[in-house]
């Protein structure tokens, strides 16, 4: 079979002539030959397989810049890229679903504030961050103040300043008054500032991909009766309530998406080679949505915010045991760091412990 005209090739592969001209201009799918007299594009039959792949990926919603990586000669890398893209799509969809559920619950409340009969509560807190036993430097940042609690885990050549910049962008919330009804809006605005701060840090490097530097960010804001949450990445928040430990954040990783799909068990995920591969984080170019939530505070609640330097190496039962046994937040964070280091300390370790306590009535 000879060369195909652009019309015949478009019909055969399912792409429009307009799309084929665009993909030629982008270098994604150049024709086999261009007629020097007429300028007509001519395609070889053996190009149909790649053209159909591009058409399928566009139906999947993959951006052209990412298709360029998938359409290369390395089939294994292409498979990994498609899996990672779809994991990100599912994570973003799950985030929107969770946000919709939260908004339904939030808007259904007649009064989002605590009633006058509710006990007066306060909060005690402590933070710790440690390099661990293997890494040469610490790219984590942990912060605990009277209202703001946050953990960020940076990565890339400027990971340490990226995590520090993200949390610094939130620190004004620690001194500003926080109306209960505005807490999520305030956090949303602060995350935008954090994105810009990370963009500034990542922009100091040259020649690297836009997502080569970034950070996770998990933060809670205390209003006096509730805790607002923002979360992106694989740092975590746990809640110890009535001696039971609950993970209240969802990891934004490839393996977690595979667990959600039923393609991987939690036990298999623990040793998966891509267990640290993020599908969402704060980067120079990312616009992935953060997870948000609002949690009513109860006296006796204990919150743990931690980087994966703790959660990925220490058993949940051991974390539970420390949080249950150790009373003071300062001692609790020290023992959690020691727990991670005792398990080898392969990564930086950061944690914040915040206790909701009932205040004495005057």
PDB file of C-alpha atoms in Angstrom, residues 137 139 154-162 201-202 204-206 208 211-214:
ATOM      1  CA  UNK A 137      19.761  16.562  54.945  1.00  0.00           C
ATOM      2  CA  UNK A 139      13.712  18.292  53.465  1.00  0.00           C
ATOM      3  CA  UNK A 154       9.790  18.529  50.124  1.00  0.00           C
ATOM      4  CA  UNK A 155      11.499  16.742  47.265  1.00  0.00           C
ATOM      5  CA  UNK A 156      13.902  17.571  44.470  1.00  0.00           C
ATOM      6  CA  UNK A 157      17.011  19.723  44.424  1.00  0.00           C
ATOM      7  CA  UNK A 158      15.245  22.482  46.389  1.00  0.00           C
ATOM      8  CA  UNK A 159      12.953  20.277  48.474  1.00  0.00           C
ATOM      9  CA  UNK A 160      13.924  21.786  51.827  1.00  0.00           C
ATOM     10  CA  UNK A 161      13.204  25.412  50.854  1.00  0.00           C
ATOM     11  CA  UNK A 162      10.030  24.288  49.047  1.00  0.00           C
ATOM     12  CA  UNK A 201      11.573  28.246  44.962  1.00  0.00           C
ATOM     13  CA  UNK A 202      11.303  25.835  42.015  1.00  0.00           C
ATOM     14  CA  UNK A 204      15.438  29.162  41.030  1.00  0.00           C
ATOM     15  CA  UNK A 205      16.549  25.974  39.262  1.00  0.00           C
ATOM     16  CA  UNK A 206      17.168  25.726  35.518  1.00  0.00           C
ATOM     17  CA  UNK A 208      14.624  20.719  35.237  1.00  0.00           C
ATOM     18  CA  UNK A 211       7.435  19.145  38.732  1.00  0.00           C
ATOM     19  CA  UNK A 212      11.018  18.212  39.659  1.00  0.00           C
ATOM     20  CA  UNK A 213      10.779  20.319  42.831  1.00  0.00           C
ATOM     21  CA  UNK A 214       7.767  20.320  45.104  1.00  0.00           C
TER      22      UNK A 214
END
